Amino acid sequence: MPDNLFSLPDPISIPVEGELSTYPVGRIFCVGRNYAAHAAEMGNEVDREAPFYFTKSAPNAVLSGATVPYPPGTANFHHEMELAVAIGRPVFRATRAEALDAVYSYGCALDMTRRDLQIRERNKQRPWDLGKDLENGTVLAPLTRAADWSPDDNKRIYLSVNGETRQDATLEELIWKIDEVISHLSGYYHLRPGDLILTGTPAGVGPVLAGDVLEGGIDGLQPISLSLI
Ligand code: MN
């Protein structure tokens, strides 16, 4: 076998509560507009036609607790607090009943967004990549095994910036539930260990600035934080 011409960074790997081993991240799928109140604040109608997705690349992700620079090319950098689902076994064309069996663990995530670029590209009917797949633009908190946690409707999802609450909702507000998302997405991809699904953000997204500290959580999961410089 020929050697590689150069080395790539090791994939990001997320700590798992109670485990010595970590969870290496392969692909990151994100659900768009999965909370009605957030879709409305973005000026979009909500429908139950089908969920839609965009992707963020794993090399652009960082672990919770990171301190990162305010990104280039934006004057409207937004937080999106989300529930992340980590796939633990291969699954293709799963039924809703089968879907949750494929989940290894759950965790908090931040889908950081250059909102001005996302909206500019959206309005031109172009892909969202410049707005969404930015360096340090996905933040991942330690995972909790599915045996120890489930995405029940009453679980609260929340985020504060510099101690002031910005996002505060419950998983009951999810338009597409976790099993529906996995079932639908697995009709298009052979989902496999290493795949993360970020399941959308509730209302209350807004801008952050250099110097801000973001702290979020979901009931029963490990908290998440990010500092901007
Ligand atoms: Mn999002």
Short mmCIF file of C-alpha atoms and ligand atoms in Angstrom, two decimals:
data_model
loop_
_atom_site.label_atom_id
_atom_site.label_comp_id
_atom_site.label_asym_id
_atom_site.label_seq_id
_atom_site.Cartn_x
_atom_site.Cartn_y
_atom_site.Cartn_z
CA MET A 1 0.00 0.00 0.00
CA PRO A 2 1.38 3.46 -0.85
CA ASP A 3 1.78 5.92 1.99
CA ASN A 4 -0.40 9.00 2.16
CA LEU A 5 1.30 12.15 0.90
CA PHE A 6 0.48 13.90 4.18
CA SER A 7 -1.42 13.32 7.41
CA LEU A 8 -4.87 14.61 8.21
CA PRO A 9 -5.84 15.56 11.76
CA ASP A 10 -7.32 12.73 13.82
CA PRO A 11 -11.14 12.81 13.76
CA ILE A 12 -12.79 14.54 16.67
CA SER A 13 -13.83 12.00 19.29
CA ILE A 14 -16.43 12.74 21.97
CA PRO A 15 -16.18 11.58 25.61
CA VAL A 16 -18.98 9.25 26.74
CA GLU A 17 -20.27 9.39 30.31
CA GLY A 18 -19.01 6.35 32.24
CA GLU A 19 -16.83 5.04 29.38
CA LEU A 20 -13.07 5.06 28.94
CA SER A 21 -13.40 5.03 25.15
CA THR A 22 -14.56 8.02 23.14
CA TYR A 23 -16.95 8.26 20.16
CA PRO A 24 -15.20 9.24 16.91
CA VAL A 25 -17.27 11.48 14.66
CA GLY A 26 -17.69 10.59 11.00
CA ARG A 27 -20.58 12.45 9.38
CA ILE A 28 -22.75 15.21 10.83
CA PHE A 29 -26.32 15.51 9.53
CA CYS A 30 -28.49 18.43 10.65
CA VAL A 31 -32.27 18.74 10.51
CA GLY A 32 -33.62 22.12 9.36
CA ARG A 33 -36.65 23.84 10.92
CA ASN A 34 -37.63 21.17 13.41
CA TYR A 35 -39.27 23.47 15.97
CA ALA A 36 -42.25 25.49 14.74
CA ALA A 37 -41.47 28.61 16.77
CA HIS A 38 -37.92 28.74 15.37
CA ALA A 39 -39.14 28.26 11.80
CA ALA A 40 -41.54 31.15 12.35
CA GLU A 41 -38.84 33.45 13.76
CA MET A 42 -36.81 32.72 10.60
CA GLY A 43 -39.77 33.72 8.43
CA ASN A 44 -40.62 30.20 7.26
CA GLU A 45 -43.82 28.20 7.19
CA VAL A 46 -43.81 24.84 8.89
CA ASP A 47 -45.08 21.77 7.14
CA ARG A 48 -45.19 18.05 7.78
CA GLU A 49 -44.32 17.20 4.19
CA ALA A 50 -40.89 15.81 5.05
CA PRO A 51 -37.87 16.80 7.13
CA PHE A 52 -34.92 18.34 5.28
CA TYR A 53 -31.22 18.24 6.02
CA PHE A 54 -27.89 19.93 5.58
CA THR A 55 -24.49 18.58 6.60
CA LYS A 56 -21.56 19.97 8.56
CA SER A 57 -18.10 18.47 8.21
CA ALA A 58 -16.54 16.70 11.19
CA PRO A 59 -13.13 18.45 10.91
CA ASN A 60 -14.93 21.74 11.63
CA ALA A 61 -16.30 20.48 14.97
CA VAL A 62 -14.88 21.20 18.43
CA LEU A 63 -15.59 19.79 21.87
CA SER A 64 -17.60 21.57 24.54
CA GLY A 65 -15.47 23.90 26.63
CA ALA A 66 -13.57 25.22 23.62
CA THR A 67 -12.52 28.83 23.24
CA VAL A 68 -12.73 29.85 19.59
CA PRO A 69 -12.30 33.08 17.61
CA TYR A 70 -15.23 35.02 16.20
CA PRO A 71 -15.41 33.64 12.64
CA PRO A 72 -14.51 35.54 9.48
CA GLY A 73 -16.99 36.80 6.91
CA THR A 74 -19.97 37.44 9.18
CA ALA A 75 -21.51 40.26 11.16
CA ASN A 76 -24.35 38.10 12.52
CA PHE A 77 -22.98 34.96 14.16
CA HIS A 78 -25.80 32.96 15.80
CA HIS A 79 -26.15 30.21 18.38
CA GLU A 80 -28.43 27.21 17.83
CA MET A 81 -28.80 24.85 20.80
CA GLU A 82 -29.62 21.28 19.71
CA LEU A 83 -30.00 17.66 20.77
CA ALA A 84 -27.44 15.44 19.03
CA VAL A 85 -28.11 11.76 18.35
CA ALA A 86 -25.10 9.44 17.96
CA ILE A 87 -25.68 6.35 15.82
CA GLY A 88 -24.24 3.13 17.23
CA ARG A 89 -25.03 0.45 14.68
CA PRO A 90 -25.56 0.25 10.91
CA VAL A 91 -29.13 1.05 9.92
CA PHE A 92 -30.78 1.42 6.52
CA ARG A 93 -34.47 1.99 5.82
CA ALA A 94 -35.36 1.68 9.50
CA THR A 95 -39.00 1.75 10.52
CA ARG A 96 -39.92 4.14 13.33
CA ALA A 97 -40.12 1.12 15.63
CA GLU A 98 -36.57 0.06 14.72
CA ALA A 99 -35.04 3.52 14.67
CA LEU A 100 -34.15 4.09 18.31
CA ASP A 101 -32.37 0.71 18.47
CA ALA A 102 -29.69 2.28 16.26
CA VAL A 103 -28.92 5.05 18.77
CA TYR A 104 -25.79 4.65 20.87
CA SER A 105 -26.02 7.89 22.82
CA TYR A 106 -27.31 11.43 23.05
CA GLY A 107 -25.62 14.76 23.74
CA CYS A 108 -25.90 18.52 23.62
CA ALA A 109 -24.64 20.33 20.52
CA LEU A 110 -24.33 23.85 19.18
CA ASP A 111 -25.00 24.43 15.47
CA MET A 112 -23.18 27.77 15.20
CA THR A 113 -24.31 29.72 12.14
CA ARG A 114 -23.16 32.70 10.08
CA ARG A 115 -26.79 33.79 9.80
CA ASP A 116 -26.19 36.65 7.38
CA LEU A 117 -24.48 34.30 4.94
CA GLN A 118 -27.07 31.55 5.40
CA ILE A 119 -29.95 33.93 4.67
CA ARG A 120 -28.15 35.58 1.76
CA GLU A 121 -27.52 32.20 0.13
CA ARG A 122 -30.99 30.91 1.00
CA ASN A 123 -32.58 33.92 -0.68
CA LYS A 124 -30.54 33.24 -3.82
CA GLN A 125 -31.58 29.56 -3.67
CA ARG A 126 -27.97 28.56 -3.15
CA PRO A 127 -26.59 25.98 -0.69
CA TRP A 128 -26.13 27.05 2.94
CA ASP A 129 -22.53 25.83 3.32
CA LEU A 130 -20.91 29.22 3.87
CA GLY A 131 -23.42 29.95 6.60
CA LYS A 132 -23.36 26.56 8.27
CA ASP A 133 -20.15 24.60 7.69
CA LEU A 134 -17.68 27.04 9.22
CA GLU A 135 -14.51 26.27 11.13
CA ASN A 136 -15.24 25.58 14.83
CA GLY A 137 -18.90 25.83 13.87
CA THR A 138 -20.17 22.65 15.51
CA VAL A 139 -19.73 22.17 19.26
CA LEU A 140 -20.21 18.74 20.83
CA ALA A 141 -20.71 17.92 24.52
CA PRO A 142 -19.97 14.58 26.22
CA LEU A 143 -22.45 11.86 25.29
CA THR A 144 -24.83 9.88 27.48
CA ARG A 145 -25.64 6.30 26.51
CA ALA A 146 -29.15 5.60 25.24
CA ALA A 147 -29.59 3.01 28.01
CA ASP A 148 -29.39 5.89 30.51
CA TRP A 149 -31.44 8.59 28.77
CA SER A 150 -34.33 8.96 26.36
CA PRO A 151 -35.64 11.95 24.38
CA ASP A 152 -38.91 12.35 26.26
CA ASP A 153 -41.27 15.24 25.52
CA ASN A 154 -40.87 16.81 28.96
CA LYS A 155 -37.09 17.27 28.69
CA ARG A 156 -36.08 20.95 28.72
CA ILE A 157 -33.56 22.31 26.19
CA TYR A 158 -32.03 25.68 26.98
CA LEU A 159 -29.14 28.05 26.28
CA SER A 160 -27.84 31.18 27.96
CA VAL A 161 -25.37 33.81 26.76
CA ASN A 162 -23.38 35.52 29.52
CA GLY A 163 -25.90 34.13 32.01
CA GLU A 164 -28.97 35.49 30.19
CA THR A 165 -31.43 32.87 28.91
CA ARG A 166 -31.87 32.98 25.15
CA GLN A 167 -33.40 29.61 24.25
CA ASP A 168 -35.78 27.65 26.51
CA ALA A 169 -38.11 24.94 25.20
CA THR A 170 -38.96 21.26 25.63
CA LEU A 171 -38.46 18.33 23.29
CA GLU A 172 -42.24 18.16 23.01
CA GLU A 173 -41.89 20.99 20.48
CA LEU A 174 -39.91 18.82 18.05
CA ILE A 175 -41.91 18.61 14.80
CA TRP A 176 -40.08 15.45 13.68
CA LYS A 177 -39.41 13.17 16.65
CA ILE A 178 -36.09 11.40 16.96
CA ASP A 179 -37.37 8.04 15.69
CA GLU A 180 -39.03 9.72 12.70
CA VAL A 181 -35.83 11.56 11.77
CA ILE A 182 -33.71 8.39 11.93
CA SER A 183 -36.31 6.42 9.99
CA HIS A 184 -36.54 9.09 7.27
CA LEU A 185 -32.80 9.84 7.00
CA SER A 186 -31.97 6.12 6.87
CA GLY A 187 -33.98 5.93 3.67
CA TYR A 188 -31.31 8.07 2.01
CA TYR A 189 -28.10 7.03 3.77
CA HIS A 190 -26.71 3.83 5.20
CA LEU A 191 -26.36 5.27 8.70
CA ARG A 192 -23.47 3.83 10.66
CA PRO A 193 -21.45 4.29 13.86
CA GLY A 194 -19.84 7.72 13.86
CA ASP A 195 -22.86 9.42 12.30
CA LEU A 196 -24.28 12.28 14.35
CA ILE A 197 -27.68 13.84 13.75
CA LEU A 198 -28.30 17.35 15.09
CA THR A 199 -32.05 17.54 15.44
CA GLY A 200 -32.80 21.25 15.07
CA THR A 201 -33.02 24.25 17.34
CA PRO A 202 -35.92 25.80 19.26
CA ALA A 203 -36.84 29.48 19.09
CA GLY A 204 -34.64 32.19 20.54
CA VAL A 205 -31.62 32.03 18.26
CA GLY A 206 -29.63 35.23 18.18
CA PRO A 207 -26.25 36.88 17.73
CA VAL A 208 -23.14 36.39 19.82
CA LEU A 209 -20.01 38.54 19.99
CA ALA A 210 -16.34 38.14 20.85
CA GLY A 211 -16.06 37.78 24.64
CA ASP A 212 -19.40 36.00 25.02
CA VAL A 213 -19.79 32.77 26.99
CA LEU A 214 -22.48 30.31 25.85
CA GLU A 215 -23.81 27.70 28.27
CA GLY A 216 -26.53 25.22 27.39
CA GLY A 217 -28.15 22.04 28.52
CA ILE A 218 -30.82 19.43 28.07
CA ASP A 219 -32.35 17.80 31.16
CA GLY A 220 -30.32 14.75 32.15
CA LEU A 221 -27.48 15.24 29.64
CA GLN A 222 -24.01 16.69 30.14
CA PRO A 223 -23.98 20.51 29.71
CA ILE A 224 -22.32 22.35 26.83
CA SER A 225 -20.28 25.53 26.73
CA LEU A 226 -18.39 27.69 24.25
CA SER A 227 -16.33 30.85 24.70
CA LEU A 228 -15.73 33.35 21.89
CA ILE A 229 -12.65 35.56 21.71
MN MN B 1 -29.54 23.98 13.47
#
